[in-house]
GROMACS .gro file of C-alpha atoms in nm:
model
  511
    1MET     CA    1   0.365   9.875   9.772
    2ILE     CA    2   0.307  10.150  10.061
    3ALA     CA    3   0.739  10.165  10.147
    4ILE     CA    4   0.650  10.148  10.457
    5THR     CA    5   0.559   9.854  10.526
    6ASN     CA    6   0.950   9.781  10.555
    7THR     CA    7   1.005   9.763  10.888
    8LYS     CA    8   1.387   9.663  10.851
    9LYS     CA    9   1.582   9.877  11.089
   10SER     CA   10   1.819  10.137  10.836
   11THR     CA   11   2.216  10.208  10.929
   12ILE     CA   12   2.214  10.446  11.224
   13ASN     CA   13   2.614  10.611  11.190
   14SER     CA   14   2.620  10.925  11.557
   15VAL     CA   15   2.639  11.222  11.390
   16ASP     CA   16   2.245  11.118  11.298
   17TYR     CA   17   2.177  11.045  11.673
   18TRP     CA   18   2.387  11.391  11.774
   19VAL     CA   19   2.171  11.618  11.534
   20TYR     CA   20   1.834  11.440  11.626
   21LEU     CA   21   1.911  11.446  12.038
   22CYS     CA   22   1.949  11.877  11.950
   23VAL     CA   23   1.693  11.890  11.772
   24LEU     CA   24   1.563  11.791  12.092
   25GLY     CA   25   1.699  11.962  12.299
   26LEU     CA   26   1.631  12.275  12.132
   27LEU     CA   27   1.292  12.168  12.085
   28LEU     CA   28   1.320  12.092  12.435
   29LEU     CA   29   1.416  12.466  12.560
   30TYR     CA   30   1.185  12.598  12.282
   31GLN     CA   31   0.900  12.525  12.517
   32TYR     CA   32   1.003  12.581  12.789
   33ILE     CA   33   1.127  12.913  12.706
   34ILE     CA   34   0.742  12.893  12.618
   35LEU     CA   35   0.631  12.826  12.872
   36LYS     CA   36   0.820  13.037  13.103
   37GLU     CA   37   0.744  13.368  12.916
   38PHE     CA   38   0.389  13.294  12.828
   39ALA     CA   39   0.175  12.935  12.979
   40PHE     CA   40   0.282  13.033  13.350
   41LYS     CA   41   0.204  13.465  13.325
   42TYR     CA   42  -0.067  13.447  13.137
   43ALA     CA   43  -0.376  13.277  13.157
   44ASP     CA   44  -0.809  13.269  13.049
   45SER     CA   45  -1.083  13.155  13.262
   46ASP     CA   46  -1.142  12.794  13.051
   47GLN     CA   47  -0.781  12.631  13.206
   48SER     CA   48  -0.898  12.851  13.596
   49ILE     CA   49  -1.228  12.555  13.470
   50GLN     CA   50  -0.858  12.258  13.450
   51TRP     CA   51  -0.688  12.455  13.751
   52TYR     CA   52  -1.024  12.414  14.001
   53GLY     CA   53  -1.039  12.058  13.836
   54LEU     CA   54  -0.653  11.931  13.908
   55ASP     CA   55  -0.768  12.012  14.311
   56ASN     CA   56  -1.012  11.800  14.323
   57TYR     CA   57  -0.853  11.554  14.112
   58SER     CA   58  -0.613  11.577  14.430
   59LYS     CA   59  -0.836  11.481  14.669
   60GLY     CA   60  -0.983  11.207  14.543
   61ASN     CA   61  -1.261  11.483  14.392
   62PHE     CA   62  -1.436  11.288  14.071
   63LYS     CA   63  -1.783  11.498  14.034
   64GLU     CA   64  -1.763  11.417  13.670
   65PRO     CA   65  -1.594  11.259  13.369
   66ARG     CA   66  -1.577  11.601  13.236
   67PHE     CA   67  -1.532  11.926  13.160
   68TYR     CA   68  -1.728  12.037  13.426
   69GLY     CA   69  -2.048  12.126  13.305
   70GLN     CA   70  -1.976  11.981  12.952
   71ALA     CA   71  -2.082  11.617  12.787
   72TYR     CA   72  -1.745  11.628  12.547
   73ASN     CA   73  -1.347  11.733  12.626
   74THR     CA   74  -1.243  11.592  12.964
   75MET     CA   75  -1.003  11.715  13.197
   76MET     CA   76  -0.693  11.499  13.103
   77GLU     CA   77  -0.419  11.699  13.205
   78ALA     CA   78  -0.600  11.756  13.514
   79PHE     CA   79  -0.535  11.415  13.618
   80PHE     CA   80  -0.178  11.443  13.466
   81ALA     CA   81  -0.027  11.675  13.691
   82VAL     CA   82  -0.203  11.579  14.014
   83PRO     CA   83   0.155  11.389  14.066
   84LEU     CA   84   0.321  11.749  13.985
   85TYR     CA   85   0.063  11.924  14.185
   86GLN     CA   86   0.091  11.700  14.520
   87LEU     CA   87   0.464  11.840  14.439
   88GLY     CA   88   0.410  12.148  14.541
   89ILE     CA   89   0.406  12.281  14.177
   90ALA     CA   90   0.123  12.528  14.115
   91ALA     CA   91  -0.196  12.461  13.949
   92TYR     CA   92  -0.110  12.712  13.729
   93LYS     CA   93   0.227  12.607  13.687
   94ALA     CA   94   0.221  12.194  13.652
   95LEU     CA   95  -0.110  12.241  13.410
   96PRO     CA   96   0.090  12.401  13.147
   97ILE     CA   97   0.372  12.223  13.184
   98ILE     CA   98   0.194  11.852  13.158
   99SER     CA   99  -0.050  12.031  12.807
  100SER     CA  100   0.349  12.100  12.616
  101LEU     CA  101   0.483  11.787  12.723
  102LEU     CA  102   0.155  11.569  12.561
  103ALA     CA  103   0.183  11.883  12.307
  104LEU     CA  104   0.549  11.763  12.201
  105PHE     CA  105   0.464  11.354  12.241
  106PRO     CA  106   0.310  11.284  11.908
  107TYR     CA  107   0.598  11.467  11.761
  108VAL     CA  108   0.952  11.266  11.963
  109ILE     CA  109   0.695  10.938  11.971
  110PHE     CA  110   0.627  10.898  11.562
  111SER     CA  111   1.008  11.069  11.456
  112LEU     CA  112   1.185  10.785  11.664
  113MET     CA  113   0.961  10.501  11.509
  114VAL     CA  114   1.080  10.646  11.186
  115PHE     CA  115   1.422  10.695  11.297
  116LEU     CA  116   1.532  10.412  11.440
  117LYS     CA  117   1.298  10.153  11.209
  118LYS     CA  118   1.306  10.321  10.865
  119SER     CA  119   1.438  10.650  10.777
  120PRO     CA  120   1.683  10.806  10.997
  121PRO     CA  121   1.673  11.185  10.778
  122LEU     CA  122   1.303  11.121  10.808
  123GLY     CA  123   1.325  11.174  11.155
  124ILE     CA  124   1.502  11.355  11.260
  125LEU     CA  125   1.291  11.562  10.993
  126ILE     CA  126   0.966  11.495  11.140
  127LEU     CA  127   1.092  11.624  11.493
  128CYS     CA  128   1.175  11.980  11.325
  129ILE     CA  129   0.837  12.023  11.270
  130PRO     CA  130   0.789  12.221  11.567
  131LEU     CA  131   1.020  12.424  11.495
  132LEU     CA  132   0.887  12.555  11.162
  133LEU     CA  133   0.527  12.650  11.288
  134PRO     CA  134   0.450  12.982  11.461
  135THR     CA  135   0.526  13.065  11.773
  136GLU     CA  136   0.104  13.135  11.845
  137TYR     CA  137   0.079  12.724  11.825
  138ALA     CA  138   0.336  12.623  12.087
  139MET     CA  139   0.138  12.901  12.291
  140MET     CA  140  -0.202  12.645  12.206
  141ALA     CA  141  -0.017  12.433  12.278
  142SER     CA  142   0.035  12.504  12.595
  143MET     CA  143  -0.231  12.634  12.735
  144PRO     CA  144  -0.390  12.346  12.947
  145ARG     CA  145  -0.814  12.360  12.755
  146GLY     CA  146  -0.883  11.999  12.624
  147LEU     CA  147  -0.729  12.095  12.264
  148ILE     CA  148  -0.408  11.847  12.281
  149THR     CA  149  -0.546  11.638  12.431
  150GLY     CA  150  -0.752  11.375  12.224
  151ILE     CA  151  -0.494  11.457  11.981
  152PHE     CA  152  -0.270  11.240  12.233
  153VAL     CA  153  -0.471  10.941  12.260
  154SER     CA  154  -0.516  10.923  11.857
  155SER     CA  155  -0.120  10.940  11.808
  156PHE     CA  156  -0.055  10.617  11.934
  157GLY     CA  157  -0.244  10.468  11.684
  158PHE     CA  158   0.031  10.622  11.395
  159ILE     CA  159   0.281  10.276  11.545
  160ALA     CA  160   0.022  10.083  11.317
  161PHE     CA  161   0.236  10.209  11.028
  162PHE     CA  162   0.536  10.059  11.162
  163TYR     CA  163   0.305   9.787  11.207
  164PRO     CA  164   0.080   9.756  10.881
  165LYS     CA  165  -0.046   9.350  10.878
  166SER     CA  166  -0.028   9.324  11.308
  167GLY     CA  167  -0.407   9.176  11.398
  168TYR     CA  168  -0.331   9.398  11.818
  169TRP     CA  169  -0.228   9.702  11.634
  170PHE     CA  170  -0.636   9.603  11.363
  171LEU     CA  171  -0.807   9.564  11.713
  172LEU     CA  172  -0.520   9.946  11.880
  173SER     CA  173  -0.591  10.186  11.599
  174GLY     CA  174  -0.982  10.068  11.591
  175LEU     CA  175  -0.960  10.150  11.982
  176LEU     CA  176  -0.715  10.493  12.006
  177ALA     CA  177  -0.983  10.544  11.684
  178VAL     CA  178  -1.252  10.627  11.936
  179ILE     CA  179  -1.111  10.672  12.226
  180GLY     CA  180  -0.973  10.942  12.118
  181TYR     CA  181  -1.307  11.108  11.964
  182SER     CA  182  -1.419  11.065  12.272
  183VAL     CA  183  -1.131  11.267  12.453
  184ASN     CA  184  -1.206  11.573  12.232
  185ALA     CA  185  -1.375  11.505  11.861
  186ASN     CA  186  -1.027  11.687  11.741
  187SER     CA  187  -0.860  11.417  11.690
  188VAL     CA  188  -1.077  11.293  11.421
  189LEU     CA  189  -0.837  11.468  11.147
  190VAL     CA  190  -0.480  11.174  11.291
  191ALA     CA  191  -0.713  10.889  11.331
  192ILE     CA  192  -0.804  10.818  11.008
  193PRO     CA  193  -0.505  10.869  10.788
  194TYR     CA  194  -0.351  10.580  10.984
  195LEU     CA  195  -0.723  10.354  10.967
  196LEU     CA  196  -0.695  10.397  10.585
  197PHE     CA  197  -0.372  10.341  10.543
  198LEU     CA  198  -0.428   9.994  10.726
  199PHE     CA  199  -0.744   9.918  10.511
  200LEU     CA  200  -0.535   9.935  10.211
  201SER     CA  201  -0.299   9.755  10.265
  202ASN     CA  202  -0.520   9.500  10.518
  203TYR     CA  203  -0.873   9.538  10.275
  204ARG     CA  204  -0.940   9.166  10.127
  205ASP     CA  205  -0.823   9.048  10.560
  206LYS     CA  206  -1.163   8.917  10.790
  207ASN     CA  207  -0.885   8.883  11.075
  208PHE     CA  208  -0.874   9.327  10.989
  209TYR     CA  209  -1.237   9.397  10.972
  210ALA     CA  210  -1.324   9.154  11.212
  211LEU     CA  211  -1.024   9.283  11.486
  212SER     CA  212  -1.033   9.695  11.392
  213ALA     CA  213  -1.508   9.642  11.510
  214THR     CA  214  -1.405   9.491  11.849
  215GLY     CA  215  -1.143   9.809  11.900
  216MET     CA  216  -1.372  10.022  11.813
  217VAL     CA  217  -1.728   9.894  11.963
  218ILE     CA  218  -1.442   9.808  12.272
  219GLY     CA  219  -1.429  10.210  12.273
  220CYS     CA  220  -1.762  10.305  12.194
  221VAL     CA  221  -1.879  10.108  12.445
  222VAL     CA  222  -1.549  10.358  12.723
  223HIS     CA  223  -1.754  10.592  12.519
  224LEU     CA  224  -2.066  10.575  12.584
  225VAL     CA  225  -2.086  10.463  13.000
  226VAL     CA  226  -1.887  10.807  13.027
  227ASN     CA  227  -2.189  10.987  12.824
  228HIS     CA  228  -2.428  10.738  13.053
  229PHE     CA  229  -2.383  11.000  13.317
  230TYR     CA  230  -2.506  11.257  13.083
  231ALA     CA  231  -2.791  11.141  13.031
  232MET     CA  232  -2.887  11.041  13.383
  233HIS     CA  233  -2.782  11.322  13.517
  234PRO     CA  234  -2.864  11.584  13.185
  235PHE     CA  235  -2.811  11.961  13.352
  236TYR     CA  236  -2.466  11.893  13.454
  237ASP     CA  237  -2.468  11.905  13.088
  238PHE     CA  238  -2.523  12.292  13.056
  239HIS     CA  239  -2.238  12.451  12.848
  240LYS     CA  240  -2.409  12.261  12.538
  241ALA     CA  241  -2.212  12.202  12.213
  242GLU     CA  242  -2.419  12.282  11.904
  243LEU     CA  243  -2.286  12.041  11.614
  244ALA     CA  244  -2.497  12.085  11.228
  245TYR     CA  245  -2.349  12.037  10.964
  246SER     CA  246  -2.418  12.359  10.620
  247LEU     CA  247  -2.297  12.299  10.278
  248LYS     CA  248  -2.352  12.635  10.248
  249ILE     CA  249  -2.060  12.704  10.474
  250LEU     CA  250  -1.872  12.465  10.349
  251ILE     CA  251  -1.824  12.654  10.051
  252ASN     CA  252  -1.808  12.986  10.171
  253SER     CA  253  -1.510  12.844  10.392
  254PHE     CA  254  -1.299  12.843  10.048
  255GLY     CA  255  -1.218  13.279  10.108
  256LYS     CA  256  -1.088  13.234  10.388
  257LEU     CA  257  -0.845  12.952  10.447
  258ASN     CA  258  -0.539  13.134  10.603
  259LEU     CA  259  -0.699  13.170  10.841
  260TYR     CA  260  -0.723  12.848  10.965
  261PHE     CA  261  -0.411  12.732  10.865
  262ASN     CA  262  -0.168  13.001  10.930
  263LEU     CA  263  -0.148  12.929  11.286
  264VAL     CA  264  -0.078  12.519  11.239
  265SER     CA  265   0.049  12.577  10.883
  266PRO     CA  266   0.503  12.434  10.981
  267VAL     CA  267   0.691  12.772  10.687
  268PHE     CA  268   0.350  12.832  10.594
  269TRP     CA  269   0.233  13.137  10.758
  270CYS     CA  270   0.144  13.365  10.588
  271ALA     CA  271  -0.007  13.117  10.336
  272GLY     CA  272  -0.139  12.782  10.540
  273SER     CA  273  -0.410  12.700  10.273
  274LEU     CA  274  -0.139  12.661  10.071
  275THR     CA  275  -0.013  12.286  10.291
  276LEU     CA  276  -0.342  12.197  10.080
  277VAL     CA  277  -0.151  12.181   9.791
  278LEU     CA  278   0.179  12.022   9.934
  279PHE     CA  279   0.025  11.760  10.034
  280LEU     CA  280  -0.118  11.743   9.636
  281ILE     CA  281   0.170  11.715   9.482
  282LEU     CA  282   0.274  11.531   9.763
  283SER     CA  283   0.012  11.286   9.617
  284ILE     CA  284   0.042  11.350   9.299
  285LEU     CA  285   0.436  11.292   9.317
  286LEU     CA  286   0.363  10.922   9.447
  287LEU     CA  287   0.065  10.822   9.184
  288LYS     CA  288   0.392  10.832   8.907
  289ARG     CA  289   0.574  10.562   9.147
  290LYS     CA  290   0.265  10.361   9.122
  291ASP     CA  291   0.279  10.400   9.480
  292TYR     CA  292  -0.141  10.453   9.461
  293LYS     CA  293  -0.203  10.312   9.761
  294GLY     CA  294   0.053  10.622   9.928
  295SER     CA  295  -0.107  10.846   9.647
  296ILE     CA  296  -0.439  10.790   9.762
  297LEU     CA  297  -0.392  10.855  10.202
  298ILE     CA  298  -0.182  11.206  10.070
  299ALA     CA  299  -0.494  11.238   9.852
  300SER     CA  300  -0.699  11.229  10.100
  301ILE     CA  301  -0.633  11.409  10.408
  302PRO     CA  302  -0.667  11.763  10.186
  303LEU     CA  303  -0.964  11.593  10.052
  304LEU     CA  304  -1.042  11.553  10.489
  305LEU     CA  305  -0.963  11.844  10.567
  306ILE     CA  306  -1.199  12.027  10.339
  307LEU     CA  307  -1.513  11.813  10.412
  308THR     CA  308  -1.459  11.999  10.836
  309PHE     CA  309  -1.552  12.319  10.747
  310GLY     CA  310  -1.891  12.244  10.661
  311ILE     CA  311  -1.893  12.163  11.039
  312THR     CA  312  -2.069  12.447  11.196
  313LYS     CA  313  -1.874  12.439  11.609
  314VAL     CA  314  -1.551  12.445  11.376
  315HIS     CA  315  -1.724  12.871  11.267
  316ASP     CA  316  -1.674  13.000  11.571
  317GLY     CA  317  -1.352  13.110  11.622
  318THR     CA  318  -1.141  13.442  11.731
  319ASP     CA  319  -0.827  13.581  11.530
  320SER     CA  320  -0.758  13.547  11.942
  321ILE     CA  321  -0.491  13.235  12.061
  322PHE     CA  322  -0.709  13.184  12.292
  323PHE     CA  323  -1.017  13.143  12.135
  324SER     CA  324  -0.852  13.103  11.766
  325CYS     CA  325  -1.045  12.920  11.441
  326SER     CA  326  -0.731  12.730  11.454
  327ARG     CA  327  -0.789  12.452  11.734
  328MET     CA  328  -0.989  12.205  11.546
  329TYR     CA  329  -0.687  12.222  11.313
  330LEU     CA  330  -0.466  12.200  11.582
  331SER     CA  331  -0.339  11.801  11.489
  332LEU     CA  332  -0.217  11.985  11.090
  333PRO     CA  333   0.135  11.938  11.146
  334LEU     CA  334   0.164  11.534  11.216
  335LEU     CA  335  -0.034  11.490  10.922
  336VAL     CA  336   0.261  11.705  10.734
  337ALA     CA  337   0.471  11.430  10.886
  338VAL     CA  338   0.283  11.144  10.769
  339ALA     CA  339   0.318  11.268  10.457
  340LEU     CA  340   0.647  11.350  10.492
  341PHE     CA  341   0.690  11.040  10.573
  342PHE     CA  342   0.532  10.820  10.265
  343TYR     CA  343   0.774  11.067  10.026
  344SER     CA  344   1.072  11.007  10.187
  345LYS     CA  345   1.306  10.774   9.873
  346THR     CA  346   1.536  11.071   9.819
  347LEU     CA  347   1.641  11.217  10.169
  348ASN     CA  348   1.968  11.220  10.244
  349SER     CA  349   2.104  11.289  10.538
  350LYS     CA  350   2.265  11.660  10.360
  351ILE     CA  351   1.949  11.775  10.257
  352VAL     CA  352   1.857  11.734  10.606
  353TYR     CA  353   2.076  11.846  10.812
  354ALA     CA  354   2.086  12.111  10.587
  355LEU     CA  355   1.686  12.191  10.696
  356VAL     CA  356   1.832  12.117  11.117
  357LEU     CA  357   1.995  12.473  10.996
  358VAL     CA  358   1.639  12.611  10.888
  359SER     CA  359   1.462  12.465  11.184
  360MET     CA  360   1.752  12.593  11.477
  361PHE     CA  361   1.726  12.932  11.211
  362TYR     CA  362   1.330  12.892  11.268
  363PHE     CA  363   1.419  12.948  11.708
  364THR     CA  364   1.613  13.165  11.687
  365TYR     CA  365   1.337  13.360  11.571
  366HIS     CA  366   1.107  13.260  11.814
  367VAL     CA  367   1.261  13.287  12.112
  368SER     CA  368   1.391  13.690  12.004
  369THR     CA  369   1.057  13.802  11.885
  370ILE     CA  370   0.928  13.611  12.088
  371GLU     CA  371   0.746  13.891  12.374
  372LYS     CA  372   0.610  14.130  12.130
  373THR     CA  373   0.415  13.806  11.941
  374ILE     CA  374   0.274  13.728  12.313
  375GLN     CA  375   0.205  14.096  12.381
  376LYS     CA  376  -0.006  14.089  11.970
  377ASN     CA  377  -0.167  13.815  12.120
  378VAL     CA  378  -0.297  13.884  12.470
  379ASP     CA  379  -0.402  14.190  12.371
  380GLN     CA  380  -0.733  14.300  12.587
  381LYS     CA  381  -0.835  14.441  12.187
  382LYS     CA  382  -0.855  14.177  12.068
  383ASN     CA  383  -1.186  13.945  12.087
  384HIS     CA  384  -1.097  13.648  12.259
  385VAL     CA  385  -1.417  13.577  12.425
  386ILE     CA  386  -1.336  13.366  12.705
  387ALA     CA  387  -1.206  13.607  12.975
  388VAL     CA  388  -0.806  13.668  12.943
  389SER     CA  389  -0.585  13.763  13.193
  390GLU     CA  390  -0.178  13.801  13.313
  391VAL     CA  391  -0.154  13.556  13.632
  392GLN     CA  392  -0.052  13.730  13.892
  393LYS     CA  393  -0.306  14.017  13.890
  394ILE     CA  394  -0.587  13.679  13.952
  395LEU     CA  395  -0.335  13.578  14.236
  396SER     CA  396  -0.396  13.939  14.336
  397ASP     CA  397  -0.748  13.941  14.382
  398CYS     CA  398  -0.734  13.594  14.545
  399ARG     CA  399  -0.526  13.752  14.828
  400TYR     CA  400  -0.781  14.030  14.776
  401LEU     CA  401  -1.084  13.868  14.819
  402THR     CA  402  -0.948  13.594  15.094
  403ALA     CA  403  -0.885  13.914  15.305
  404ILE     CA  404  -1.186  14.059  15.295
  405SER     CA  405  -1.382  13.705  15.312
  406LYS     CA  406  -1.215  13.661  15.671
  407LYS     CA  407  -1.242  14.068  15.731
  408HIS     CA  408  -1.608  14.058  15.695
  409LYS     CA  409  -1.578  13.571  15.784
  410ALA     CA  410  -1.788  13.570  15.473
  411GLN     CA  411  -1.835  13.188  15.374
  412LEU     CA  412  -1.943  13.233  15.019
  413LEU     CA  413  -1.881  13.416  14.751
  414LEU     CA  414  -2.118  13.455  14.535
  415ILE     CA  415  -2.083  13.537  14.191
  416SER     CA  416  -2.338  13.788  14.025
  417SER     CA  417  -2.114  14.012  13.757
  418HIS     CA  418  -1.779  14.050  13.696
  419LYS     CA  419  -1.491  14.091  13.408
  420ASN     CA  420  -1.262  13.781  13.599
  421GLN     CA  421  -1.582  13.563  13.737
  422ASP     CA  422  -1.452  13.213  13.635
  423PHE     CA  423  -1.094  13.306  13.696
  424TYR     CA  424  -1.215  13.386  14.118
  425ASN     CA  425  -1.466  13.128  14.085
  426PHE     CA  426  -1.245  12.811  13.996
  427GLY     CA  427  -0.912  12.981  13.981
  428CYS     CA  428  -0.928  13.068  14.394
  429ALA     CA  429  -1.063  12.822  14.518
  430ALA     CA  430  -0.737  12.540  14.367
  431CYS     CA  431  -0.463  12.880  14.439
  432ASP     CA  432  -0.613  12.928  14.790
  433GLU     CA  433  -0.677  12.658  15.095
  434GLU     CA  434  -0.860  12.905  15.286
  435PHE     CA  435  -1.073  13.070  15.031
  436PRO     CA  436  -1.443  13.024  15.068
  437ASN     CA  437  -1.728  12.891  14.916
  438THR     CA  438  -1.791  12.979  14.603
  439LEU     CA  439  -2.138  12.968  14.347
  440ARG     CA  440  -2.155  13.183  13.988
  441PRO     CA  441  -2.603  13.149  13.977
  442ALA     CA  442  -2.625  13.246  13.586
  443TYR     CA  443  -2.367  13.008  13.422
  444GLU     CA  444  -2.263  12.792  13.768
  445ARG     CA  445  -2.095  12.533  13.589
  446ARG     CA  446  -2.043  12.262  13.947
  447THR     CA  447  -2.438  12.148  13.950
  448TRP     CA  448  -2.321  11.983  14.223
  449ARG     CA  449  -2.325  12.263  14.319
  450LEU     CA  450  -2.662  12.428  14.303
  451LEU     CA  451  -2.777  12.184  14.473
  452GLU     CA  452  -2.541  12.114  14.743
  453ASP     CA  453  -2.638  12.495  14.796
  454GLU     CA  454  -2.982  12.456  14.737
  455LYS     CA  455  -3.148  12.453  15.078
  456LYS     CA  456  -2.838  12.570  15.295
  457ILE     CA  457  -2.835  12.932  15.489
  458TYR     CA  458  -2.477  13.101  15.514
  459LEU     CA  459  -2.430  13.330  15.760
  460THR     CA  460  -2.229  13.668  15.580
  461ILE     CA  461  -2.174  13.628  15.181
  462LEU     CA  462  -1.951  13.838  15.057
  463ILE     CA  463  -2.117  13.900  14.629
  464ILE     CA  464  -1.953  14.048  14.347
  465ASP     CA  465  -2.111  14.261  14.056
  466SER     CA  466  -2.025  14.460  13.847
  467GLU     CA  467  -2.340  14.572  13.703
  468ARG     CA  468  -2.505  14.690  14.010
  469ASP     CA  469  -2.546  14.907  14.322
  470LEU     CA  470  -2.642  14.630  14.652
  471ALA     CA  471  -2.670  14.888  14.886
  472ALA     CA  472  -2.795  15.134  14.688
  473GLU     CA  473  -3.084  14.854  14.615
  474PHE     CA  474  -3.157  14.654  15.002
  475ASP     CA  475  -3.047  14.816  15.257
  476PHE     CA  476  -2.951  14.495  15.412
  477ILE     CA  477  -2.703  14.552  15.249
  478LYS     CA  478  -2.326  14.715  15.238
  479ARG     CA  479  -2.070  14.769  15.107
  480ALA     CA  480  -1.660  14.556  15.141
  481ASP     CA  481  -1.497  14.846  15.049
  482ASN     CA  482  -1.465  15.070  14.757
  483SER     CA  483  -1.433  14.869  14.497
  484GLY     CA  484  -1.735  14.955  14.376
  485TYR     CA  485  -1.864  14.573  14.326
  486LEU     CA  486  -1.802  14.386  14.664
  487PHE     CA  487  -2.040  14.380  14.924
  488ILE     CA  488  -2.125  14.215  15.205
  489LEU     CA  489  -2.469  14.041  15.316
  490ALA     CA  490  -2.475  13.941  15.768
  491ASN     CA  491  -2.683  13.771  15.877
  492ASN     CA  492  -2.842  13.590  15.680
  493LYS     CA  493  -3.131  13.376  15.802
  494SER     CA  494  -3.270  13.293  15.353
  495TYR     CA  495  -3.137  12.972  15.195
  496THR     CA  496  -2.938  13.023  14.847
  497MET     CA  497  -3.237  13.027  14.632
  498ASN     CA  498  -3.502  13.205  14.896
  499LEU     CA  499  -3.210  13.508  14.868
  500LEU     CA  500  -3.119  13.417  14.462
  501ARG     CA  501  -3.484  13.509  14.397
  502ASP     CA  502  -3.541  13.818  14.689
  503LEU     CA  503  -3.173  13.992  14.542
  504LYS     CA  504  -3.257  13.925  14.138
  505ILE     CA  505  -3.005  13.681  14.099
  506HIS     CA  506  -3.056  13.495  13.807
  507CYS     CA  507  -2.965  13.111  13.859
  508ARG     CA  508  -2.948  12.888  13.553
  509VAL     CA  509  -3.225  12.556  13.595
  510TYR     CA  510  -3.043  12.296  13.761
  511LYS     CA  511  -3.253  12.001  13.804
   0.00000   0.00000   0.00000
């Protein structure tokens, strides 16, 4: 039998409680430092879309169900951040706070359940895992990009480990697996272990199949309803995800496993692929104990991870934490927690207390090297794919653009090209109530904005173009300042789309 089917409360002494609370406090302090030194100071252009979404949500404007401009991912962080935003906390702070809490939640809830129902030392050990990860993991987890939300949703299914015969959790496990997938597909790595566990524990029980299938069907209905919006409004699905599977790519991946696993592997920061070996070792040890179900489950984890390397989307990352290859495997540390959860017979308090001391050493290392780690990861020489900037620099730019717009009484900021175009298009509108309407015709995620402005005439327009000298090309356009990329068009009498054609500014198809 699998050891965890016994959910009888373990004996807990007062020292265990204090050690658990100490680790939890250390973990919260560590995440606060990450927020203060990194997440509140640096952002990428995708995060600015969430700033804008948060501003929309706070006003009751729900323009589309997923991440603006695409039929996958969500802006769940923006939804949960609304109360903080309405309390006056800036979007660039409220969102990373929520993202960090969503990332920590699975470790806290899982470790607490283990602590109370199975083994206090094991619960403490699981809570230590985030401290044993590279600093880059905490940095990625603090980014409000939808990277952690699916994992957060699916992680509720871990509670099923403690109620393997519960019909209630048969139903919920199927529902959470599908909803988590709908929120972000990287949650599949979290869901499959608890679904497999329930199957191995109940494969002879007809209720398991009926109830888990019912949960999945309900989840599929929710998923299809959400996606129906994009079926009915196909031009809202502009930033498409190209998915394909290739055995050749899978095979070629074996030579670079560390690229994907280093930033998400506890302890093995420079040899993340060793985590796969750890799973296999634990599986073999359980097999020797004749815990066949536990052995099968843990052995399935590295197999599942390897199979994902055939998915082409997995390989579009770089060595930048803002577009990391590891972003698809942020659930790996949770899978380590699951593996330890099964192999826990020989754990005792003294061993775990020693590991807590090791975690404290890692905490000290994180804090003492955080500035160096941040500077290395925000270096503009890295291939970030998306724009990365200091938040205060963006806020300063936004204030300047507001001032220029007021000076010329511009009603529209038209963005033709600039390295910070998404920051200006989305972020500035969320940071300044007086900011004019914005439009980025070539890559505008907000289809509704293109439709709104199609037949609208803006008398005065501020244009950003860092690649063309519009004042030299058109005698009716003047320079707005000495920057070389800000231009002003006054006394405009053309509809926006007609004006774009006249100015030879590309506009994407939107209807």
